[in-house]
Amino acid sequence: MSLLARWCHRHRLAVVLAWAGLLVALGAAVGAAGSDFGNSPTAQNTDSAKATALLRKGAGSAAGKSGRIVWRVENGTVTDSAAEQPMADAVKEIETAPGVTSVSSPFTATGARQISRDGTTAYATVSFEEDVSDAQVAQVKQLATARESAALHIALNGQAFTVNPEPNPVADAMGIALAFVVLLFVFRALWVAVLPIMTAIVGVGGSAIAVMLLSHLVTLSDTTLTLGSLIGLGVGIDYALFIVNRHRTNLMAGMGVGESIAKSLDTSGRAVIFAGLTVVVALLGMLTLNVGIINGMAVGAAVTVVLTVLAAITLLPALLGLIGPRILSRRQRRAQAGPRAQDASGAGTGLWGRWAGRVQARPKTFGLVALVVLAALALPTLTLRLGAADDGNLPATSTNRQAYDMIAKGFGSGFNGPLVLAVDAPTAADKAAAAALARTIERVDGVAGVSAAPMDDGQNVGVISVVPTTSPQSAETSRLIDRLRSDVIPPAEQGTSMKVYVGGPTAGNDDFASVLLGKLPLFVLVIAALGFLLLTVAFRSLLIPAVGALLNILSIGVAFGAIVVVFQYGFGASLLGLGAAGPIESFVPVLVVGIMFGLSMDYQVFLVSRMREEWARTGDNQRAVRVGQAETGKVIAVAATIMVCVFGSFVFGGMRVISEFGVSLAVAVALDALLVRMIVVPALMHLCGRANWWLPRSLDRALPRVSVEGPAEEPARWAGPGHEPETAGIGR
């Protein structure tokens, strides 16, 4: 690492220009190729996936998008000439618009059901060609809304007309501004506040462009960019801060700028690389789930972390070289002659040194209280319900939300998410059984209405549309889906060759949630095992990695508890403009597990690596834990504060799924840094004594040797109870 640091320092202007050239080249490539994001979370081999496949088979080709045009009058009915005439004209124009295959109008004999019983609400369903362009959809929107007036309110929803909220640049700016204020307030030096943010922005900007190009090769959701920005800004600023903080310490100890940069990269730079590796491993662990959209988001986030780490170990040293001693405040430059004062114990005399002493004095009390608080905050996780929030949780100004509310008021909440039963009925007896099934479903609790078009003799695939009495995101709707699959459909299929599958967007989201929830425990175990292995290699210990893995799981529980309370229970969600109470988006917990596990490991690496460095020097566990906690407490607290600012700013970005990430990660990072790393970990390490550093000799020889804090003395090794620690390269 020192060689890389010295090279970047000597060629600092070339390194800065190379990064600028890279951004320009990537930007030009995106300008030519664009992006290709998609939003279709599906789970294979589920009932809803089979329903979709059967319906496509029956149609003879892949079906295109469809959407609803909904209109409502406050006075009179939609069949009055003042409302019917303009909407009938609009429907005729839309029927001949490019990209449109058909329009089901309520002003026909077969469309009477598309007018509400009170006559105030009606809708038309527009079906598009499979390859319809955005411009063609926009033209239909314009034709539909052109007739809106004070007496006739028009809104649109459905897959074709769904408008995904755009990433809010204000959220990014707010997080960056708060991070700048925190850094400036704590370190009282302008460049300390500027350089970490500048490095993170370059890393995130480059990764965003790279992810846009990657979207042509991998299935990526359009939330991947916002998610990458959320993660990249947090870890990018933190990683740069750790290096800058070590560089400042070296300068205050009397080192020259070039020597200090090399030393900082050879110590904190190594820790940054290892910490970034743990985040990448945790993110790529999501590939074990084998879900296309999750795989894509994991790869996109991993690319972001890799580029922020590269910026921290190449661009940052070059910038530090350009800045020179001005990274210190004027007062520090005047007092640069000697190292910072330390007390006799080796720990700083400041706030964190005193706190480390208190934890050492009463480890059982502090550790137990912190664990109880964390367990209580994680308790709501036991009621976690996955699903997909429906349009009823969108802002009231959204056309999708307005259409949802009009449909719910005119036809009932369940009409916003009907269940689509795909029927495979090859024989006449099967067709009769399908008709009987439709009549049976009408009497099932939770069903508001059923419609089934009769099948002709040459038609083997039929559709039964079931309208629930409850909204798409309701738990009652999920229970209705289960009831149909387990209690209603199997008896109807007995004695026939008929096969019936429950599909549609509502059932698809429900199946996707069930698949992910079933795989979540295995995913947690996989990344916990990977994290345990990485920490074992880094710290030559079994106890520290085991404790770290268990505490990381507890931090993840706190993250889940936060989103359950805010989004599922609804406490504070409406005040924050995040919609009403509803299920948690299916893929959010999976991504939170990967992200939070990696971030927790970061803090564990930065904390314990300093403890291990002191253990290697003295062989005194109590001193090592106290000094490590005292000397890393400030920078970990500042780093966590920055992450909370960045993550918290995304809560107000206008995207519910991103807000879920923001709330869960902000709460979990704050408590992980302050309770887990600054109380629980030191307390347990004080109680365990030299057993913290025990590793069987055979395993020690088998594992590769990785120096997280750079070249140092061989650490003391505890051979077990009754044995003094063996040392190599340190005095006894």
Short mmCIF file of C-alpha atoms in Angstrom, two decimals, residues 102-301:
data_model
loop_
_atom_site.label_atom_id
_atom_site.label_comp_id
_atom_site.label_asym_id
_atom_site.label_seq_id
_atom_site.Cartn_x
_atom_site.Cartn_y
_atom_site.Cartn_z
CA SER A 102 -57.55 -2.20 -27.77
CA VAL A 103 -59.63 -0.09 -25.40
CA SER A 104 -62.46 -1.50 -23.29
CA SER A 105 -64.97 1.33 -23.02
CA PRO A 106 -67.68 1.61 -20.34
CA PHE A 107 -70.01 3.05 -23.00
CA THR A 108 -70.73 -0.34 -24.59
CA ALA A 109 -73.08 -3.20 -23.78
CA THR A 110 -70.19 -5.30 -22.42
CA GLY A 111 -68.65 -2.41 -20.48
CA ALA A 112 -71.54 -1.65 -18.15
CA ARG A 113 -69.60 -3.13 -15.20
CA GLN A 114 -66.99 -0.42 -15.67
CA ILE A 115 -69.41 2.16 -14.25
CA SER A 116 -69.87 2.27 -10.47
CA ARG A 117 -73.27 1.56 -8.97
CA ASP A 118 -73.74 5.18 -7.94
CA GLY A 119 -72.84 6.27 -11.48
CA THR A 120 -70.16 8.74 -10.38
CA THR A 121 -67.07 6.78 -11.43
CA ALA A 122 -66.07 4.95 -14.61
CA TYR A 123 -62.93 3.61 -16.19
CA ALA A 124 -61.56 2.38 -19.50
CA THR A 125 -58.77 -0.20 -19.84
CA VAL A 126 -56.15 0.52 -22.48
CA SER A 127 -54.02 -2.36 -23.81
CA PHE A 128 -50.74 -1.61 -25.56
CA GLU A 129 -48.44 -3.48 -27.91
CA GLU A 130 -45.54 -5.33 -26.28
CA ASP A 131 -42.95 -2.93 -27.73
CA VAL A 132 -44.89 0.29 -27.09
CA SER A 133 -42.62 3.29 -26.63
CA ASP A 134 -42.69 5.80 -23.78
CA ALA A 135 -43.61 8.52 -26.28
CA GLN A 136 -46.67 6.55 -27.43
CA VAL A 137 -47.80 6.00 -23.83
CA ALA A 138 -47.29 9.71 -23.14
CA GLN A 139 -49.49 10.56 -26.15
CA VAL A 140 -52.30 8.39 -24.75
CA LYS A 141 -51.94 10.13 -21.38
CA GLN A 142 -52.27 13.49 -23.07
CA LEU A 143 -55.36 12.41 -25.03
CA ALA A 144 -56.96 11.04 -21.85
CA THR A 145 -56.36 14.05 -19.62
CA ALA A 146 -57.11 16.72 -22.24
CA ARG A 147 -60.84 16.55 -21.38
CA GLU A 148 -60.35 17.23 -17.65
CA SER A 149 -62.36 20.11 -16.22
CA ALA A 150 -63.63 21.37 -12.89
CA ALA A 151 -66.64 19.05 -13.23
CA LEU A 152 -64.75 16.03 -14.62
CA HIS A 153 -61.68 14.71 -12.80
CA ILE A 154 -59.44 12.28 -14.73
CA ALA A 155 -56.55 10.16 -13.42
CA LEU A 156 -54.56 7.16 -14.65
CA ASN A 157 -53.05 4.07 -13.06
CA GLY A 158 -52.02 0.53 -13.91
CA GLN A 159 -48.73 -0.89 -15.16
CA ALA A 160 -48.55 1.20 -18.34
CA PHE A 161 -49.32 4.49 -16.63
CA THR A 162 -47.35 3.95 -13.42
CA VAL A 163 -44.97 6.82 -12.84
CA ASN A 164 -42.09 5.78 -10.61
CA PRO A 165 -40.93 8.66 -8.39
CA GLU A 166 -37.70 10.17 -9.66
CA PRO A 167 -34.66 10.21 -7.37
CA ASN A 168 -34.70 13.44 -5.43
CA PRO A 169 -31.39 15.32 -5.81
CA VAL A 170 -32.36 17.40 -2.78
CA ALA A 171 -31.92 14.29 -0.61
CA ASP A 172 -28.35 13.84 -1.85
CA ALA A 173 -27.60 17.51 -1.32
CA MET A 174 -29.10 17.48 2.17
CA GLY A 175 -27.04 14.47 3.23
CA ILE A 176 -23.84 15.99 1.83
CA ALA A 177 -24.53 19.34 3.50
CA LEU A 178 -25.15 17.72 6.89
CA ALA A 179 -22.00 15.62 6.54
CA PHE A 180 -20.00 18.77 5.74
CA VAL A 181 -21.37 20.55 8.83
CA VAL A 182 -20.55 17.58 11.09
CA LEU A 183 -16.98 17.28 9.79
CA LEU A 184 -16.37 21.02 10.02
CA PHE A 185 -17.80 21.23 13.54
CA VAL A 186 -15.79 18.26 14.88
CA PHE A 187 -12.42 18.81 13.18
CA ARG A 188 -12.48 22.62 12.74
CA ALA A 189 -10.58 22.35 9.44
CA LEU A 190 -12.11 23.16 6.05
CA TRP A 191 -10.20 20.59 4.02
CA VAL A 192 -11.08 17.78 6.45
CA ALA A 193 -14.71 18.52 5.65
CA VAL A 194 -14.17 18.92 1.90
CA LEU A 195 -11.85 16.05 0.91
CA PRO A 196 -13.90 13.06 2.22
CA ILE A 197 -17.04 14.47 0.58
CA MET A 198 -15.22 15.21 -2.67
CA THR A 199 -13.78 11.69 -2.77
CA ALA A 200 -17.17 10.11 -2.06
CA ILE A 201 -18.91 12.20 -4.74
CA VAL A 202 -16.36 11.15 -7.36
CA GLY A 203 -16.72 7.47 -6.37
CA VAL A 204 -20.53 7.62 -6.35
CA GLY A 205 -20.67 9.61 -9.59
CA GLY A 206 -18.43 7.14 -11.40
CA SER A 207 -20.34 4.17 -10.05
CA ALA A 208 -23.72 5.69 -11.02
CA ILE A 209 -22.58 6.03 -14.63
CA ALA A 210 -21.08 2.52 -14.57
CA VAL A 211 -24.34 1.09 -13.19
CA MET A 212 -26.31 2.78 -15.98
CA LEU A 213 -24.08 1.00 -18.50
CA LEU A 214 -24.36 -2.24 -16.52
CA SER A 215 -28.16 -2.10 -16.78
CA HIS A 216 -27.81 -3.25 -20.40
CA LEU A 217 -26.22 -6.51 -19.20
CA VAL A 218 -27.91 -7.18 -15.84
CA THR A 219 -31.54 -6.79 -14.72
CA LEU A 220 -31.45 -3.67 -12.55
CA SER A 221 -34.32 -1.84 -10.86
CA ASP A 222 -34.50 1.90 -11.39
CA THR A 223 -34.07 2.28 -7.61
CA THR A 224 -30.53 0.89 -7.96
CA LEU A 225 -29.07 4.34 -8.64
CA THR A 226 -30.68 5.87 -5.57
CA LEU A 227 -29.71 2.87 -3.45
CA GLY A 228 -26.14 3.08 -4.73
CA SER A 229 -26.03 6.80 -3.94
CA LEU A 230 -27.32 6.11 -0.43
CA ILE A 231 -24.68 3.45 0.26
CA GLY A 232 -21.83 5.08 -1.65
CA LEU A 233 -22.08 8.48 0.01
CA GLY A 234 -22.19 6.89 3.47
CA VAL A 235 -19.27 4.49 3.10
CA GLY A 236 -17.31 6.77 0.76
CA ILE A 237 -17.21 9.67 3.23
CA ASP A 238 -16.44 7.31 6.12
CA TYR A 239 -13.62 5.50 4.34
CA ALA A 240 -11.96 8.75 3.30
CA LEU A 241 -12.41 10.13 6.80
CA PHE A 242 -10.53 7.21 8.40
CA ILE A 243 -7.56 7.80 6.10
CA VAL A 244 -7.63 11.58 6.55
CA ASN A 245 -7.83 11.20 10.33
CA ARG A 246 -4.74 8.93 10.39
CA HIS A 247 -2.91 11.34 8.07
CA ARG A 248 -3.62 14.26 10.41
CA THR A 249 -2.40 12.25 13.39
CA ASN A 250 0.83 11.43 11.56
CA LEU A 251 1.40 15.06 10.61
CA MET A 252 0.86 16.15 14.22
CA ALA A 253 3.48 13.58 15.22
CA GLY A 254 6.03 15.34 13.02
CA MET A 255 5.94 13.30 9.79
CA GLY A 256 6.34 14.93 6.39
CA VAL A 257 3.38 15.01 4.01
CA GLY A 258 4.63 12.27 1.67
CA GLU A 259 5.74 9.99 4.51
CA SER A 260 2.44 10.52 6.32
CA ILE A 261 0.36 9.68 3.23
CA ALA A 262 2.34 6.45 2.75
CA LYS A 263 1.95 5.51 6.42
CA SER A 264 -1.78 6.33 6.41
CA LEU A 265 -2.45 4.15 3.36
CA ASP A 266 -0.32 1.37 4.80
CA THR A 267 -2.42 1.35 7.99
CA SER A 268 -5.89 2.88 7.71
CA GLY A 269 -5.86 2.32 3.93
CA ARG A 270 -5.53 -1.41 4.48
CA ALA A 271 -8.39 -1.30 6.97
CA VAL A 272 -10.51 0.58 4.42
CA ILE A 273 -9.83 -2.07 1.76
CA PHE A 274 -10.68 -4.86 4.18
CA ALA A 275 -13.83 -3.03 5.36
CA GLY A 276 -14.90 -2.46 1.76
CA LEU A 277 -14.27 -6.12 1.02
CA THR A 278 -16.60 -7.14 3.84
CA VAL A 279 -19.36 -4.90 2.45
CA VAL A 280 -18.89 -6.31 -1.05
CA VAL A 281 -18.91 -9.89 0.26
CA ALA A 282 -22.12 -9.20 2.19
CA LEU A 283 -23.76 -7.63 -0.87
CA LEU A 284 -22.69 -10.38 -3.25
CA GLY A 285 -23.93 -12.91 -0.71
CA MET A 286 -27.37 -11.95 -2.03
CA LEU A 287 -26.56 -13.92 -5.17
CA THR A 288 -27.28 -17.05 -3.12
CA LEU A 289 -30.96 -16.06 -3.25
CA ASN A 290 -30.91 -16.48 -7.05
CA VAL A 291 -33.56 -13.81 -7.65
CA GLY A 292 -32.87 -11.75 -10.78
CA ILE A 293 -33.79 -8.27 -9.56
CA ILE A 294 -32.06 -8.85 -6.19
CA ASN A 295 -28.94 -10.08 -7.98
CA GLY A 296 -28.87 -6.94 -10.09
CA MET A 297 -29.31 -4.57 -7.15
CA ALA A 298 -26.59 -6.42 -5.21
CA VAL A 299 -24.15 -6.18 -8.12
CA GLY A 300 -24.96 -2.49 -8.62
CA ALA A 301 -24.39 -1.69 -4.94
#
